[in-house]
Coordinates of C-alpha atoms and ligand atoms in Angstrom, one line a residue:
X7 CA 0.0 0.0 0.0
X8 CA 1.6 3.7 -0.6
X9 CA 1.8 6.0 1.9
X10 CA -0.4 9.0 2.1
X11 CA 3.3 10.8 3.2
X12 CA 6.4 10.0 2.5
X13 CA 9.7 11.9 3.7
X14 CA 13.1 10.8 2.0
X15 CA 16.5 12.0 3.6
X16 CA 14.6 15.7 4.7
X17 CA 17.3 18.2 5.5
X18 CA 16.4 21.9 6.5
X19 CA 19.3 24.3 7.9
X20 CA 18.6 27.6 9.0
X21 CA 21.3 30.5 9.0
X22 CA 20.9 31.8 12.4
X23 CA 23.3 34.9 13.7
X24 CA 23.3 35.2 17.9
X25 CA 23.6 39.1 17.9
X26 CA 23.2 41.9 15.0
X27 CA 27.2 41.5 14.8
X28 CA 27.7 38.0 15.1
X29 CA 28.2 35.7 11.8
X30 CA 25.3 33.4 10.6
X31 CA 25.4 29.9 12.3
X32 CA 24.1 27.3 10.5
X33 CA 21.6 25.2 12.4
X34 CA 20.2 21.9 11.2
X35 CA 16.7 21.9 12.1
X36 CA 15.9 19.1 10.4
X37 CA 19.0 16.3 9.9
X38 CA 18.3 13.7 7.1
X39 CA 14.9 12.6 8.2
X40 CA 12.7 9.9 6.7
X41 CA 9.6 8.3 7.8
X42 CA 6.0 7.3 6.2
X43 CA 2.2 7.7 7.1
X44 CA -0.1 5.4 5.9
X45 CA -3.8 6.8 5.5
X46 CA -5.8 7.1 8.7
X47 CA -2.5 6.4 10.9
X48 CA -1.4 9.2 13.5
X49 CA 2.4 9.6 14.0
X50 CA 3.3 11.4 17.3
X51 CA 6.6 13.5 17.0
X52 CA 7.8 14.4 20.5
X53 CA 11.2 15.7 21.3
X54 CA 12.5 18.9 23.5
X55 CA 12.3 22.4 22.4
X56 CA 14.4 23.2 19.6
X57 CA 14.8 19.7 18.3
X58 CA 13.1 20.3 15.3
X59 CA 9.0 19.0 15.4
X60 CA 7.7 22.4 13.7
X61 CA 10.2 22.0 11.2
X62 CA 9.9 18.4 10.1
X63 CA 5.6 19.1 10.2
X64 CA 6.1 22.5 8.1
X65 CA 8.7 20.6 5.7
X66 CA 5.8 17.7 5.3
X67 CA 3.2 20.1 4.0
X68 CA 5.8 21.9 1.6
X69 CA 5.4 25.3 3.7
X70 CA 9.0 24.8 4.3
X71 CA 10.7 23.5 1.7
X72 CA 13.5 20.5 1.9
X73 CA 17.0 21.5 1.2
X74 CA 17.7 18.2 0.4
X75 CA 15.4 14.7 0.2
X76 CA 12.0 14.8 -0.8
X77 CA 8.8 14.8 0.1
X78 CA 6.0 12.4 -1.8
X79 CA 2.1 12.8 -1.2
X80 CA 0.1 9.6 -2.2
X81 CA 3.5 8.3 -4.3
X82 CA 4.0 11.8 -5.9
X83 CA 7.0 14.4 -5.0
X84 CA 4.9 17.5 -3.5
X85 CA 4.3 20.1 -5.7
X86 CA 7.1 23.1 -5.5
X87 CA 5.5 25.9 -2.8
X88 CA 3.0 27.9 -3.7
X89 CA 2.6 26.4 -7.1
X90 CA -1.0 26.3 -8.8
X91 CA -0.4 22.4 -8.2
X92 CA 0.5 22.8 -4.5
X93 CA -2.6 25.1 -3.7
X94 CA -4.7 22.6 -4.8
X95 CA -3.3 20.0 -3.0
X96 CA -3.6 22.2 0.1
X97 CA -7.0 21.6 0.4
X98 CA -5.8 18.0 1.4
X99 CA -3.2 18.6 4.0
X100 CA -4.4 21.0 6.6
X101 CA -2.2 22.8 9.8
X102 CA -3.2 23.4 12.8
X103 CA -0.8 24.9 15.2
X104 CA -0.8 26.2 18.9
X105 CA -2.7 29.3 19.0
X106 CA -5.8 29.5 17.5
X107 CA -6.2 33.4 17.5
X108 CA -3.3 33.8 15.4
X109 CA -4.4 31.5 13.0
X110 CA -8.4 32.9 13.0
X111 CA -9.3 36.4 11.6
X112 CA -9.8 39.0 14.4
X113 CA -12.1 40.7 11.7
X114 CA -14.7 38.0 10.7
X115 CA -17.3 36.0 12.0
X116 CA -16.3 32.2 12.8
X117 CA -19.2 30.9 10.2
X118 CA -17.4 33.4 7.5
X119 CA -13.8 31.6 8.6
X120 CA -15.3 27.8 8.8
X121 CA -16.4 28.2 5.2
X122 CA -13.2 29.6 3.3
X123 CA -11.5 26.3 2.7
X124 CA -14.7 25.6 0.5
X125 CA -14.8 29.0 -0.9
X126 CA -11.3 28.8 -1.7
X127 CA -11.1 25.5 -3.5
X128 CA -14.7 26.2 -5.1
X129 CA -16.4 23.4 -3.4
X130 CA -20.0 22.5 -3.6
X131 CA -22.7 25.5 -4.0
X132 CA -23.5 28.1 -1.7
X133 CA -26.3 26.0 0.3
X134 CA -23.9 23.2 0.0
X135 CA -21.2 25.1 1.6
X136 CA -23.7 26.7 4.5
X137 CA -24.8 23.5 5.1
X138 CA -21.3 22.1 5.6
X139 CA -20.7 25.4 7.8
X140 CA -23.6 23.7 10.4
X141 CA -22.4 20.2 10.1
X142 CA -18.9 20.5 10.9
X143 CA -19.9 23.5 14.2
X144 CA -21.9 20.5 15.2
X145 CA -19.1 17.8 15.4
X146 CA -16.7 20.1 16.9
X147 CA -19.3 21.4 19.6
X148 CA -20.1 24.7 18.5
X149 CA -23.5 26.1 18.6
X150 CA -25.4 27.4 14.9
X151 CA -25.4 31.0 16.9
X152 CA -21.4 31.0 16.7
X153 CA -21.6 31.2 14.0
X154 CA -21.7 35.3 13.7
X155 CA -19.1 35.9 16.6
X156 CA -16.0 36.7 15.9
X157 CA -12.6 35.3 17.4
X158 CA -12.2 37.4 20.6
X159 CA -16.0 36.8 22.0
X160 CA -15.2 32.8 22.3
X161 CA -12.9 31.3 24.8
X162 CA -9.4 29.5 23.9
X163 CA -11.2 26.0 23.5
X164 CA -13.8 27.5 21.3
X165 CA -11.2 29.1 18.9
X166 CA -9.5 25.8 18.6
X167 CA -12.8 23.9 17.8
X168 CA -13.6 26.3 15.1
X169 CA -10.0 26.2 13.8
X170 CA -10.2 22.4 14.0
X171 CA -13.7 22.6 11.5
X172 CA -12.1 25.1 9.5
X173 CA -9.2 22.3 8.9
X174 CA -11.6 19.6 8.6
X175 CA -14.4 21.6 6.1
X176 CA -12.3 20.4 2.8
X177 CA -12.4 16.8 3.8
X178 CA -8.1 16.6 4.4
X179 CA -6.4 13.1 3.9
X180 CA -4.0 14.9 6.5
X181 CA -4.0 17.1 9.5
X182 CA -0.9 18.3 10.6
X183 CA -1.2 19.2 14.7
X184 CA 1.3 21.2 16.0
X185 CA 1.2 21.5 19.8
X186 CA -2.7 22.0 19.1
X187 CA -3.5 21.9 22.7
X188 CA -0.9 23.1 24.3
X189 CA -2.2 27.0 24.9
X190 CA -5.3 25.5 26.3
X191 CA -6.8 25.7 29.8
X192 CA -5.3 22.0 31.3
X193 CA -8.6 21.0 32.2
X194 CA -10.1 21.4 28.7
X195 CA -7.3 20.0 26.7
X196 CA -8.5 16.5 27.4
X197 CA -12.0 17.0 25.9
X198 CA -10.3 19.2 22.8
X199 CA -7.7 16.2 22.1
X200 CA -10.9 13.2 22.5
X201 CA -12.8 15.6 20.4
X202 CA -10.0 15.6 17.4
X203 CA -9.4 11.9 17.5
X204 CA -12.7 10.8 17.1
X205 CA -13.3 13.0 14.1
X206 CA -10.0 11.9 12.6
X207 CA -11.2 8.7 12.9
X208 CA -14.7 9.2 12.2
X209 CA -13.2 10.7 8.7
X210 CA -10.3 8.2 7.5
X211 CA -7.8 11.3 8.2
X212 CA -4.2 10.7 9.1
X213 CA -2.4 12.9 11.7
X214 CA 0.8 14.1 12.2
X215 CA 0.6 15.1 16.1
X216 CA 3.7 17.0 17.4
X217 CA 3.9 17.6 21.5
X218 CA 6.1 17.9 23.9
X219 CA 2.8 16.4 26.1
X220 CA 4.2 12.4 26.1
X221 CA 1.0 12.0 28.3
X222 CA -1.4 13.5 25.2
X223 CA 0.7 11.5 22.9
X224 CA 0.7 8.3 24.2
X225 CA -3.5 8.4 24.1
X226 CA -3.8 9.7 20.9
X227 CA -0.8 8.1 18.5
X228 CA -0.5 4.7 16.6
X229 CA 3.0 5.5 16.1
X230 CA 5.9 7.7 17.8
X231 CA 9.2 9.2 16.3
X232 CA 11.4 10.8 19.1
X233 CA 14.0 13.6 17.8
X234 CA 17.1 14.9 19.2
X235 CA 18.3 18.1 17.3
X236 CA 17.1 17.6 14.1
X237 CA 17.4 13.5 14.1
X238 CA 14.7 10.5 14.3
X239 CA 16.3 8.6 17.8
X240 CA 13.6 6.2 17.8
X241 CA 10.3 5.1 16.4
X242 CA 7.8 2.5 16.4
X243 CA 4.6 1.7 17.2
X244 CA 3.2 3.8 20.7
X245 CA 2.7 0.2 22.2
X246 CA 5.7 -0.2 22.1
X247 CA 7.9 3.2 22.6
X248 CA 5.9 3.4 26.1
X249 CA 5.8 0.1 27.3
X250 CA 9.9 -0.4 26.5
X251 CA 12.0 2.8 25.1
X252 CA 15.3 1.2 24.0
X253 CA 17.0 4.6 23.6
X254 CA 18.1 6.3 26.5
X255 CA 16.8 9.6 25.5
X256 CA 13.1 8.0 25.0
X257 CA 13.8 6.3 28.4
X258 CA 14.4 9.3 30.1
X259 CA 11.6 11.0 28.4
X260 CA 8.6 8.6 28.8
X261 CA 10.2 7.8 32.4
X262 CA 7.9 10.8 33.4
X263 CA 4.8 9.1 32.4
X264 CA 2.9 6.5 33.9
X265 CA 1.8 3.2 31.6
X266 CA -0.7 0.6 32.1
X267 CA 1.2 -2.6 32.3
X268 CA 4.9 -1.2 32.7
X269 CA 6.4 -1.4 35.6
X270 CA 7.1 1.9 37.9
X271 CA 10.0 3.2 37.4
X272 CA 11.8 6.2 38.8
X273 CA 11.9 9.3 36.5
X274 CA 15.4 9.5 34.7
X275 CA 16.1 13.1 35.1
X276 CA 18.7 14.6 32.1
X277 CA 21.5 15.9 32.8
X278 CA 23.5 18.4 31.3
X279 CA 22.6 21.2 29.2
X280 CA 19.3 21.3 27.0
X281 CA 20.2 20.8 23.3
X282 CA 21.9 23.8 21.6
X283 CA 21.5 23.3 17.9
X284 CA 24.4 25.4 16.7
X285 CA 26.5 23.4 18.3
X286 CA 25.6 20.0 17.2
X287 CA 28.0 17.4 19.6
X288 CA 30.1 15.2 17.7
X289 CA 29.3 11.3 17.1
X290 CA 25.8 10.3 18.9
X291 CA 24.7 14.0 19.6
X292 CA 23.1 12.8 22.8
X293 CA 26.3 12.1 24.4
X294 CA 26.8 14.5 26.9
X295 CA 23.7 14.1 28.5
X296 CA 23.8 10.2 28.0
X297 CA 24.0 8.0 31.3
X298 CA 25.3 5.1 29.6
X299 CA 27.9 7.2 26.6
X300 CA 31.0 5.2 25.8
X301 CA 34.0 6.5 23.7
X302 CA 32.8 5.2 20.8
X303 CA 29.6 7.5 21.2
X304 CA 31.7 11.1 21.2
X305 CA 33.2 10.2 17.1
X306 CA 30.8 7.6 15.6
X307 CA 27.2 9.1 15.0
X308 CA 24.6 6.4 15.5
X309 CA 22.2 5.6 12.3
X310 CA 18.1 4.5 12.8
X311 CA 18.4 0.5 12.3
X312 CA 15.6 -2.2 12.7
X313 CA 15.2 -3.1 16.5
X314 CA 13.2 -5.9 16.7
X315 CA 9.8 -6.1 14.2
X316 CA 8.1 -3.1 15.5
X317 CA 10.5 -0.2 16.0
X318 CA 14.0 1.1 15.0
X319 CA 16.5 2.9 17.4
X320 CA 19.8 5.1 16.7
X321 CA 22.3 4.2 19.7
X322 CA 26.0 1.8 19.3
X323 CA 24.2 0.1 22.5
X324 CA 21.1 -1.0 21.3
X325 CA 20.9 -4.2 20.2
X326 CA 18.8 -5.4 17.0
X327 CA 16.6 -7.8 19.2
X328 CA 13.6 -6.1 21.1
X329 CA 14.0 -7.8 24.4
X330 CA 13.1 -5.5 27.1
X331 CA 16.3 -3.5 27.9
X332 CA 16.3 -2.6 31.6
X333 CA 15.3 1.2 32.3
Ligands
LIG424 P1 9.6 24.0 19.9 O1 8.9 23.0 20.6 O2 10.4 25.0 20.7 O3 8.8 24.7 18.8 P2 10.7 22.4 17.8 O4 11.2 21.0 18.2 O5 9.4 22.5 17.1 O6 10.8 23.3 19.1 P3 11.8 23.9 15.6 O7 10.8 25.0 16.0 O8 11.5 23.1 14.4 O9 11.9 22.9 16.9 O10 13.2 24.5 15.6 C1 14.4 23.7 15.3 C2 15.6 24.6 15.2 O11 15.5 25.4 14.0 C3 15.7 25.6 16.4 O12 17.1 25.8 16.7 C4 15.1 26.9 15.8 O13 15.7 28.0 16.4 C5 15.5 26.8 14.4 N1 14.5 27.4 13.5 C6 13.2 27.0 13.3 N2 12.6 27.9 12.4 C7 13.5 28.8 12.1 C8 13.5 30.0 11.2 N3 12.4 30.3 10.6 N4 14.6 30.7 11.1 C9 15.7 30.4 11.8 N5 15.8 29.3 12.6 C10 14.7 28.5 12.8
LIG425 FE1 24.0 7.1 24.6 FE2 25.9 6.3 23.0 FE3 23.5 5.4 22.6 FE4 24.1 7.9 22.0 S1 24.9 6.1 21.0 S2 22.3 7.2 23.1 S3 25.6 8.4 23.7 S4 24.8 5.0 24.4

């Protein structure tokens, strides 16, 4: 079966200068990354700030395009940015990202904002379209009234539901989340995050969902791929990523979250400093903050390889046979 996404070898550098007379560093944001979605399959991308999750989901819709690598949607290489071609397929692949009143219209009505994906992409006729408007306020939980109200009269979990039927009102193969709950009173993320995956699943859609929320992730993915500056560490099914992280960066990571049917363990805390990423480490870039580093981790740089059937793992320690490694 194709994939409905398809990333080959992504690379994205950025130049980035630390003061207005400092020289431009580059910063790999995105380090040879490839991975596939198959249609109606959610991918979780989770990682610490900085280590590239906007990047990669940005670089997977063509807003950002690859350096290097390519990107293919349903088999074909995406369409160059903004082209005629690319616009159309827009209507496919949706974004939603952390704060919904950036990414709503202070100046028009919700309804008015629900409906331009349709308008846009000329779909269905006026009634059609209105009737669409209704249908989609309903499955997110908005009232008809809403409607008419514009962006600041709602509260943060209404924006985000009409954002959400905003992405959804073209019928998407794809949804792109990008820390969608994150700016979100904690005690409605919950309902907001149920309230997504049951109309992704309700509609066949696939997700890309990017948090640093392990908890949120761990409810709402099939899959998981956890970066470290700009690199895939490790990735396979949710199942198993939670129940037995191989890589010592996952283990530390998902130490901090508690899982039906592993045992307790105590939460690894990391050590040493957060990632910078213009100043990449040499070999495994997790080494300085690695418990279990050995000299061969500081010049040899660790590549993804099959670990077992259902995941695969960058680290010289891990071994290519899934038995539960001791955390
Ligand atoms: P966060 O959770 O903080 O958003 P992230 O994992 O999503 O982090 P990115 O936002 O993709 O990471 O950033 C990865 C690296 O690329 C960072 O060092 C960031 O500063 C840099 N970067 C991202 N976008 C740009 C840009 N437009 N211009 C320059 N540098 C950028
Ligand atoms: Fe740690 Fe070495 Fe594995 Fe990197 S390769 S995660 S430094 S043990």
């Amino acid at each position: 079966m194709t994939p409905l996404i398809e990333a080959r070898n992504l690379v994205r550098t950025y130049e980035v200068r630390k003061g207005p007379f400092s020289r431009p560093q580059p910063v790999r944001a995105v380090d040879d990354i490839s991975l596939a979605l198959m249609p109606g399959e959610t991918l979780g991308i989770v990682g610490e700030s900085g280590s590239g999750k906007s990047t990669l989901g940005r670089m997977l819709l063509g807003i950002d395009p690859a350096q290097a690598g390519a990107v293919l949607f349903e088999g074909n290489p995406m369409p160059p940015p903004r082209s005629p071609q690319w616009r159309a397929l827009r209507a496919r692949m949706q974004l939603i990202y952390q704060d919904p009143l950036a990414a709503l219209d202070r100046r028009l009505p919700l309804g008015v904002q629900i409906r331009e994906p349709l308008d846009i992409h000329r779909i269905g006729s006026g009634e059609e379209r209105e009737g669409r408007v209704r249908e989609l306020m309903d499955a997110v939980g908005l009232r008809d009234d809403q409607a008419g109200r514009y962006p600041h009269e709602l509260s943060g979990g209404q924006r985000q539901r009409a954002v959400i039927a905003r992405a959804l009102a073209a019928r998407p193969s794809l949804i792109v989340c990008d820390e969608p709950v994150s700016a979100l009173d904690v005690s409605i993320q919950a309902q907001v995050v149920n309230m997504l995956r049951g109309l992704q699943e309700q509609n066949g859609i696939a997700m890309v969902f990017i948090s640093h929320d392990l908890k949120v992730v761990r409810n709402i993915a099939d899959r998981v791929a956890v970066m470290y500056l700009g690199k895939i560490v490790e990735e396979g099914s949710s199942d198993t990523i939670f129940r037995s992280p191989r890589h010592p960066y996952t283990q530390a990571l998902v130490s901090s979250v508690p899982v039906p049917g592993r045992r307790l363990q105590s939460r690894v805390i990391l050590q040493g400093e957060p990632p910078n990423p213009a100043a990449r480490p040499s070999g495994c870039a997790f080494h300085p903050r690695c418990p279990l580093a050995v000299d061969r981790c500081r010049v040899e740089t660790p590549h993804l390889r099959p670990v077992g059937a259902e995941r695969t793992a960058a680290c010289h320690l891990v071994a290519g046979t899934d038995a539960a490694m001791a955390a």
